[in-house]
């Protein structure tokens, strides 16, 4: 029945709102909905073809009703596609503003597997994003960096809660290269520990490179 695949996309979007991580993109469902829209459009064209652009709904109410149903189905499917992608875009922007790496593979997260399974990706890719979403994230991060660059002393993506401790102990979970701090350069190599200013490493903690020690 027309609209069933679009409903599945909306259900995916609703569950996405309750998850911390972004679940895998659903390319097969998206293509199925788009294909259904094209089939409906073709059906409308075939119905109207004999009339040569001079169809009068009042003279053929049954045909007019069929055209209306096809049109409403197409409109509903388009709204389902827009809602699904809007939810995912909102989640991606939320990850960018929180300092997390939205391009980091997230398919291994338990809640993502339980809610969606592991079959949502193509070609065995570990990324939970579509190629278009990955490009969107890159460009959005560039815009965010450019916007932040106007206020170099303020991290607009940082937490609004003031830190309880100015300096903290951190452990490096994965190599992050060398960073510049107020007190000089620090080379972050895996399993090393440092006592650093929280403001210098807050973003790296959010991205999962560092772990704050109690």
PDB file of C-alpha atoms in Angstrom:
ATOM      1  CA  UNK A   1       0.000   0.000   0.000  1.00  0.00           C
ATOM      2  CA  UNK A   2       1.232   3.471  -0.844  1.00  0.00           C
ATOM      3  CA  UNK A   3       2.619   5.349   2.156  1.00  0.00           C
ATOM      4  CA  UNK A   4       3.766   2.354   4.187  1.00  0.00           C
ATOM      5  CA  UNK A   5       7.473   2.857   3.387  1.00  0.00           C
ATOM      6  CA  UNK A   6       7.196   6.557   4.178  1.00  0.00           C
ATOM      7  CA  UNK A   7       5.686   5.641   7.549  1.00  0.00           C
ATOM      8  CA  UNK A   8       8.718   3.460   8.282  1.00  0.00           C
ATOM      9  CA  UNK A   9      10.993   6.462   7.661  1.00  0.00           C
ATOM     10  CA  UNK A  10       8.956   8.584  10.070  1.00  0.00           C
ATOM     11  CA  UNK A  11       9.186   5.833  12.688  1.00  0.00           C
ATOM     12  CA  UNK A  12      12.975   5.771  12.224  1.00  0.00           C
ATOM     13  CA  UNK A  13      13.061   9.543  12.693  1.00  0.00           C
ATOM     14  CA  UNK A  14      10.984   9.337  15.875  1.00  0.00           C
ATOM     15  CA  UNK A  15      13.323   6.742  17.390  1.00  0.00           C
ATOM     16  CA  UNK A  16      16.340   8.804  16.336  1.00  0.00           C
ATOM     17  CA  UNK A  17      15.154  11.672  18.526  1.00  0.00           C
ATOM     18  CA  UNK A  18      15.388   9.419  21.595  1.00  0.00           C
ATOM     19  CA  UNK A  19      18.932   8.182  20.864  1.00  0.00           C
ATOM     20  CA  UNK A  20      22.182   9.804  21.938  1.00  0.00           C
ATOM     21  CA  UNK A  21      24.051   8.762  18.781  1.00  0.00           C
ATOM     22  CA  UNK A  22      22.911   9.018  15.207  1.00  0.00           C
ATOM     23  CA  UNK A  23      21.785   5.603  13.876  1.00  0.00           C
ATOM     24  CA  UNK A  24      22.721   4.369  10.390  1.00  0.00           C
ATOM     25  CA  UNK A  25      21.240   6.118   7.379  1.00  0.00           C
ATOM     26  CA  UNK A  26      18.494   4.148   5.603  1.00  0.00           C
ATOM     27  CA  UNK A  27      19.305   4.430   1.866  1.00  0.00           C
ATOM     28  CA  UNK A  28      17.034   1.570   0.789  1.00  0.00           C
ATOM     29  CA  UNK A  29      13.975   3.096   2.467  1.00  0.00           C
ATOM     30  CA  UNK A  30      14.765   6.545   1.068  1.00  0.00           C
ATOM     31  CA  UNK A  31      15.119   5.156  -2.447  1.00  0.00           C
ATOM     32  CA  UNK A  32      11.909   3.150  -2.057  1.00  0.00           C
ATOM     33  CA  UNK A  33       9.939   6.260  -1.072  1.00  0.00           C
ATOM     34  CA  UNK A  34      11.437   8.263  -3.962  1.00  0.00           C
ATOM     35  CA  UNK A  35      10.620   5.413  -6.364  1.00  0.00           C
ATOM     36  CA  UNK A  36       7.042   5.351  -5.086  1.00  0.00           C
ATOM     37  CA  UNK A  37       6.715   9.082  -5.754  1.00  0.00           C
ATOM     38  CA  UNK A  38       7.943   8.599  -9.330  1.00  0.00           C
ATOM     39  CA  UNK A  39       5.466   5.748  -9.863  1.00  0.00           C
ATOM     40  CA  UNK A  40       2.600   7.899  -8.608  1.00  0.00           C
ATOM     41  CA  UNK A  41       3.668  10.782 -10.834  1.00  0.00           C
ATOM     42  CA  UNK A  42       3.801   8.420 -13.827  1.00  0.00           C
ATOM     43  CA  UNK A  43       0.323   7.157 -12.941  1.00  0.00           C
ATOM     44  CA  UNK A  44      -1.002  10.734 -12.900  1.00  0.00           C
ATOM     45  CA  UNK A  45       0.613  11.449 -16.282  1.00  0.00           C
ATOM     46  CA  UNK A  46      -0.933   8.315 -17.792  1.00  0.00           C
ATOM     47  CA  UNK A  47      -4.384   9.239 -16.493  1.00  0.00           C
ATOM     48  CA  UNK A  48      -4.204  12.784 -17.874  1.00  0.00           C
ATOM     49  CA  UNK A  49      -2.558  11.884 -21.195  1.00  0.00           C
ATOM     50  CA  UNK A  50      -5.828  11.231 -23.121  1.00  0.00           C
ATOM     51  CA  UNK A  51      -7.205  14.649 -22.124  1.00  0.00           C
ATOM     52  CA  UNK A  52      -4.384  16.678 -23.662  1.00  0.00           C
ATOM     53  CA  UNK A  53      -4.281  19.157 -20.795  1.00  0.00           C
ATOM     54  CA  UNK A  54      -8.023  19.910 -20.839  1.00  0.00           C
ATOM     55  CA  UNK A  55      -9.247  17.662 -18.029  1.00  0.00           C
ATOM     56  CA  UNK A  56     -12.396  18.874 -16.244  1.00  0.00           C
ATOM     57  CA  UNK A  57     -12.779  17.356 -12.746  1.00  0.00           C
ATOM     58  CA  UNK A  58     -16.519  18.029 -12.601  1.00  0.00           C
ATOM     59  CA  UNK A  59     -17.164  15.917 -15.704  1.00  0.00           C
ATOM     60  CA  UNK A  60     -15.224  12.892 -14.410  1.00  0.00           C
ATOM     61  CA  UNK A  61     -15.426  12.826 -10.592  1.00  0.00           C
ATOM     62  CA  UNK A  62     -14.097   9.244 -10.353  1.00  0.00           C
ATOM     63  CA  UNK A  63     -10.938  10.127 -12.275  1.00  0.00           C
ATOM     64  CA  UNK A  64     -10.616  13.367 -10.301  1.00  0.00           C
ATOM     65  CA  UNK A  65     -10.790  11.376  -7.067  1.00  0.00           C
ATOM     66  CA  UNK A  66      -8.066   9.012  -8.307  1.00  0.00           C
ATOM     67  CA  UNK A  67      -5.843  11.972  -9.215  1.00  0.00           C
ATOM     68  CA  UNK A  68      -6.445  13.529  -5.804  1.00  0.00           C
ATOM     69  CA  UNK A  69      -5.444  10.322  -4.007  1.00  0.00           C
ATOM     70  CA  UNK A  70      -2.268  10.037  -6.089  1.00  0.00           C
ATOM     71  CA  UNK A  71      -1.422  13.674  -5.394  1.00  0.00           C
ATOM     72  CA  UNK A  72      -1.988  13.335  -1.649  1.00  0.00           C
ATOM     73  CA  UNK A  73       0.154  10.178  -1.551  1.00  0.00           C
ATOM     74  CA  UNK A  74       3.004  11.957  -3.341  1.00  0.00           C
ATOM     75  CA  UNK A  75       2.729  14.942  -1.026  1.00  0.00           C
ATOM     76  CA  UNK A  76       2.713  12.704   2.059  1.00  0.00           C
ATOM     77  CA  UNK A  77       5.780  10.785   0.890  1.00  0.00           C
ATOM     78  CA  UNK A  78       7.677  14.008   0.266  1.00  0.00           C
ATOM     79  CA  UNK A  79       6.808  15.244   3.751  1.00  0.00           C
ATOM     80  CA  UNK A  80       8.017  11.926   5.224  1.00  0.00           C
ATOM     81  CA  UNK A  81      11.340  12.300   3.383  1.00  0.00           C
ATOM     82  CA  UNK A  82      11.728  15.886   4.570  1.00  0.00           C
ATOM     83  CA  UNK A  83      10.884  14.972   8.178  1.00  0.00           C
ATOM     84  CA  UNK A  84      13.370  12.066   8.213  1.00  0.00           C
ATOM     85  CA  UNK A  85      16.230  14.176   6.872  1.00  0.00           C
ATOM     86  CA  UNK A  86      15.334  17.182   9.052  1.00  0.00           C
ATOM     87  CA  UNK A  87      15.622  15.067  12.209  1.00  0.00           C
ATOM     88  CA  UNK A  88      19.009  13.720  11.105  1.00  0.00           C
ATOM     89  CA  UNK A  89      20.296  17.199  10.221  1.00  0.00           C
ATOM     90  CA  UNK A  90      19.205  18.525  13.619  1.00  0.00           C
ATOM     91  CA  UNK A  91      21.055  15.653  15.310  1.00  0.00           C
ATOM     92  CA  UNK A  92      24.203  16.283  13.242  1.00  0.00           C
ATOM     93  CA  UNK A  93      24.194  19.990  14.078  1.00  0.00           C
ATOM     94  CA  UNK A  94      23.688  19.144  17.754  1.00  0.00           C
ATOM     95  CA  UNK A  95      26.767  16.884  17.635  1.00  0.00           C
ATOM     96  CA  UNK A  96      28.808  19.616  15.942  1.00  0.00           C
ATOM     97  CA  UNK A  97      27.868  22.222  18.536  1.00  0.00           C
ATOM     98  CA  UNK A  98      28.600  19.826  21.407  1.00  0.00           C
ATOM     99  CA  UNK A  99      32.139  19.355  20.110  1.00  0.00           C
ATOM    100  CA  UNK A 100      31.709  15.692  19.175  1.00  0.00           C
ATOM    101  CA  UNK A 101      33.078  14.294  15.946  1.00  0.00           C
ATOM    102  CA  UNK A 102      29.952  13.587  13.892  1.00  0.00           C
ATOM    103  CA  UNK A 103      32.072  11.822  11.260  1.00  0.00           C
ATOM    104  CA  UNK A 104      33.299   9.251  13.786  1.00  0.00           C
ATOM    105  CA  UNK A 105      31.753   5.800  13.090  1.00  0.00           C
ATOM    106  CA  UNK A 106      28.844   5.284  15.487  1.00  0.00           C
ATOM    107  CA  UNK A 107      27.390   2.014  14.282  1.00  0.00           C
ATOM    108  CA  UNK A 108      28.996   0.149  17.152  1.00  0.00           C
ATOM    109  CA  UNK A 109      26.885   1.920  19.731  1.00  0.00           C
ATOM    110  CA  UNK A 110      24.561  -0.549  21.506  1.00  0.00           C
ATOM    111  CA  UNK A 111      21.451   1.613  21.275  1.00  0.00           C
ATOM    112  CA  UNK A 112      21.939   2.056  17.532  1.00  0.00           C
ATOM    113  CA  UNK A 113      22.227  -1.691  16.958  1.00  0.00           C
ATOM    114  CA  UNK A 114      19.233  -2.502  19.118  1.00  0.00           C
ATOM    115  CA  UNK A 115      16.994   0.048  17.450  1.00  0.00           C
ATOM    116  CA  UNK A 116      18.001  -0.446  13.847  1.00  0.00           C
ATOM    117  CA  UNK A 117      20.200  -3.493  13.428  1.00  0.00           C
ATOM    118  CA  UNK A 118      23.410  -3.426  11.430  1.00  0.00           C
ATOM    119  CA  UNK A 119      21.928  -3.655   7.953  1.00  0.00           C
ATOM    120  CA  UNK A 120      21.350   0.016   7.247  1.00  0.00           C
ATOM    121  CA  UNK A 121      24.703   0.700   5.588  1.00  0.00           C
ATOM    122  CA  UNK A 122      25.923  -0.010   2.098  1.00  0.00           C
ATOM    123  CA  UNK A 123      29.167  -1.653   1.058  1.00  0.00           C
ATOM    124  CA  UNK A 124      30.150  -2.583   4.615  1.00  0.00           C
ATOM    125  CA  UNK A 125      30.856   1.049   5.502  1.00  0.00           C
ATOM    126  CA  UNK A 126      31.289   1.765   9.201  1.00  0.00           C
ATOM    127  CA  UNK A 127      29.941   5.300   8.885  1.00  0.00           C
ATOM    128  CA  UNK A 128      26.365   5.895  10.004  1.00  0.00           C
ATOM    129  CA  UNK A 129      26.088   8.887   7.635  1.00  0.00           C
ATOM    130  CA  UNK A 130      25.280   9.073   3.956  1.00  0.00           C
ATOM    131  CA  UNK A 131      27.939  10.660   1.681  1.00  0.00           C
ATOM    132  CA  UNK A 132      25.767  13.782   1.444  1.00  0.00           C
ATOM    133  CA  UNK A 133      25.519  13.991   5.237  1.00  0.00           C
ATOM    134  CA  UNK A 134      29.294  13.634   5.591  1.00  0.00           C
ATOM    135  CA  UNK A 135      29.808  16.533   3.175  1.00  0.00           C
ATOM    136  CA  UNK A 136      27.199  18.583   5.048  1.00  0.00           C
ATOM    137  CA  UNK A 137      29.001  17.991   8.361  1.00  0.00           C
ATOM    138  CA  UNK A 138      32.361  19.034   6.886  1.00  0.00           C
ATOM    139  CA  UNK A 139      30.943  22.257   5.496  1.00  0.00           C
ATOM    140  CA  UNK A 140      28.952  22.956   8.669  1.00  0.00           C
ATOM    141  CA  UNK A 141      32.084  22.487  10.787  1.00  0.00           C
ATOM    142  CA  UNK A 142      33.943  24.888   8.474  1.00  0.00           C
ATOM    143  CA  UNK A 143      31.194  27.487   8.944  1.00  0.00           C
ATOM    144  CA  UNK A 144      31.233  26.911  12.704  1.00  0.00           C
ATOM    145  CA  UNK A 145      35.014  27.336  12.833  1.00  0.00           C
ATOM    146  CA  UNK A 146      34.767  30.513  10.774  1.00  0.00           C
ATOM    147  CA  UNK A 147      32.036  31.837  13.062  1.00  0.00           C
ATOM    148  CA  UNK A 148      34.051  30.989  16.173  1.00  0.00           C
ATOM    149  CA  UNK A 149      37.104  32.657  14.649  1.00  0.00           C
ATOM    150  CA  UNK A 150      35.494  36.068  15.165  1.00  0.00           C
ATOM    151  CA  UNK A 151      35.787  35.557  18.939  1.00  0.00           C
ATOM    152  CA  UNK A 152      39.097  33.754  19.391  1.00  0.00           C
ATOM    153  CA  UNK A 153      39.001  34.015  23.197  1.00  0.00           C
ATOM    154  CA  UNK A 154      35.563  32.393  23.534  1.00  0.00           C
ATOM    155  CA  UNK A 155      34.626  28.815  22.607  1.00  0.00           C
ATOM    156  CA  UNK A 156      31.005  29.130  21.515  1.00  0.00           C
ATOM    157  CA  UNK A 157      30.638  25.357  21.372  1.00  0.00           C
ATOM    158  CA  UNK A 158      31.761  24.862  24.974  1.00  0.00           C
ATOM    159  CA  UNK A 159      29.501  24.085  27.902  1.00  0.00           C
ATOM    160  CA  UNK A 160      27.581  26.917  29.541  1.00  0.00           C
ATOM    161  CA  UNK A 161      28.294  25.526  33.010  1.00  0.00           C
ATOM    162  CA  UNK A 162      31.402  26.972  34.675  1.00  0.00           C
ATOM    163  CA  UNK A 163      34.095  24.375  35.495  1.00  0.00           C
ATOM    164  CA  UNK A 164      34.385  23.286  39.110  1.00  0.00           C
ATOM    165  CA  UNK A 165      38.162  22.927  38.771  1.00  0.00           C
ATOM    166  CA  UNK A 166      40.427  25.130  36.687  1.00  0.00           C
ATOM    167  CA  UNK A 167      42.969  22.323  36.207  1.00  0.00           C
ATOM    168  CA  UNK A 168      42.149  18.636  35.797  1.00  0.00           C
ATOM    169  CA  UNK A 169      43.914  15.297  35.320  1.00  0.00           C
ATOM    170  CA  UNK A 170      43.279  13.642  31.961  1.00  0.00           C
ATOM    171  CA  UNK A 171      44.276  10.372  30.301  1.00  0.00           C
ATOM    172  CA  UNK A 172      44.800  10.198  26.532  1.00  0.00           C
ATOM    173  CA  UNK A 173      42.548   7.502  25.023  1.00  0.00           C
ATOM    174  CA  UNK A 174      43.838   7.864  21.468  1.00  0.00           C
ATOM    175  CA  UNK A 175      46.609   9.832  19.813  1.00  0.00           C
ATOM    176  CA  UNK A 176      45.613  13.437  19.224  1.00  0.00           C
ATOM    177  CA  UNK A 177      48.874  14.967  18.112  1.00  0.00           C
ATOM    178  CA  UNK A 178      50.290  18.160  19.572  1.00  0.00           C
ATOM    179  CA  UNK A 179      48.152  20.954  20.985  1.00  0.00           C
ATOM    180  CA  UNK A 180      49.059  24.458  22.040  1.00  0.00           C
ATOM    181  CA  UNK A 181      48.046  25.582  25.511  1.00  0.00           C
ATOM    182  CA  UNK A 182      48.554  28.734  27.511  1.00  0.00           C
ATOM    183  CA  UNK A 183      51.550  27.053  29.166  1.00  0.00           C
ATOM    184  CA  UNK A 184      53.145  25.619  26.037  1.00  0.00           C
ATOM    185  CA  UNK A 185      52.778  22.685  23.653  1.00  0.00           C
ATOM    186  CA  UNK A 186      51.617  19.226  24.777  1.00  0.00           C
ATOM    187  CA  UNK A 187      51.963  16.068  22.719  1.00  0.00           C
ATOM    188  CA  UNK A 188      48.981  13.819  23.360  1.00  0.00           C
ATOM    189  CA  UNK A 189      49.990  10.180  22.926  1.00  0.00           C
ATOM    190  CA  UNK A 190      47.788   7.226  23.871  1.00  0.00           C
ATOM    191  CA  UNK A 191      47.792   6.169  27.567  1.00  0.00           C
ATOM    192  CA  UNK A 192      49.728   9.253  28.705  1.00  0.00           C
ATOM    193  CA  UNK A 193      48.376  11.454  31.517  1.00  0.00           C
ATOM    194  CA  UNK A 194      48.509  15.223  32.009  1.00  0.00           C
ATOM    195  CA  UNK A 195      47.474  17.859  34.477  1.00  0.00           C
ATOM    196  CA  UNK A 196      46.082  20.600  32.257  1.00  0.00           C
ATOM    197  CA  UNK A 197      43.739  23.562  32.208  1.00  0.00           C
ATOM    198  CA  UNK A 198      40.226  22.307  31.563  1.00  0.00           C
ATOM    199  CA  UNK A 199      39.516  25.031  29.044  1.00  0.00           C
ATOM    200  CA  UNK A 200      42.410  23.833  26.859  1.00  0.00           C
ATOM    201  CA  UNK A 201      41.140  20.263  26.512  1.00  0.00           C
ATOM    202  CA  UNK A 202      37.358  20.510  26.907  1.00  0.00           C
ATOM    203  CA  UNK A 203      36.678  19.890  23.222  1.00  0.00           C
ATOM    204  CA  UNK A 204      39.071  16.918  23.115  1.00  0.00           C
ATOM    205  CA  UNK A 205      37.247  15.373  26.068  1.00  0.00           C
ATOM    206  CA  UNK A 206      33.910  15.805  24.283  1.00  0.00           C
ATOM    207  CA  UNK A 207      35.340  14.225  21.128  1.00  0.00           C
ATOM    208  CA  UNK A 208      36.547  11.185  23.054  1.00  0.00           C
ATOM    209  CA  UNK A 209      40.302  11.750  22.715  1.00  0.00           C
ATOM    210  CA  UNK A 210      40.780  12.391  26.431  1.00  0.00           C
ATOM    211  CA  UNK A 211      39.225  11.038  29.620  1.00  0.00           C
ATOM    212  CA  UNK A 212      38.824  13.202  32.679  1.00  0.00           C
ATOM    213  CA  UNK A 213      40.161  11.474  35.779  1.00  0.00           C
ATOM    214  CA  UNK A 214      38.522  11.837  39.188  1.00  0.00           C
TER     215      UNK A 214
END
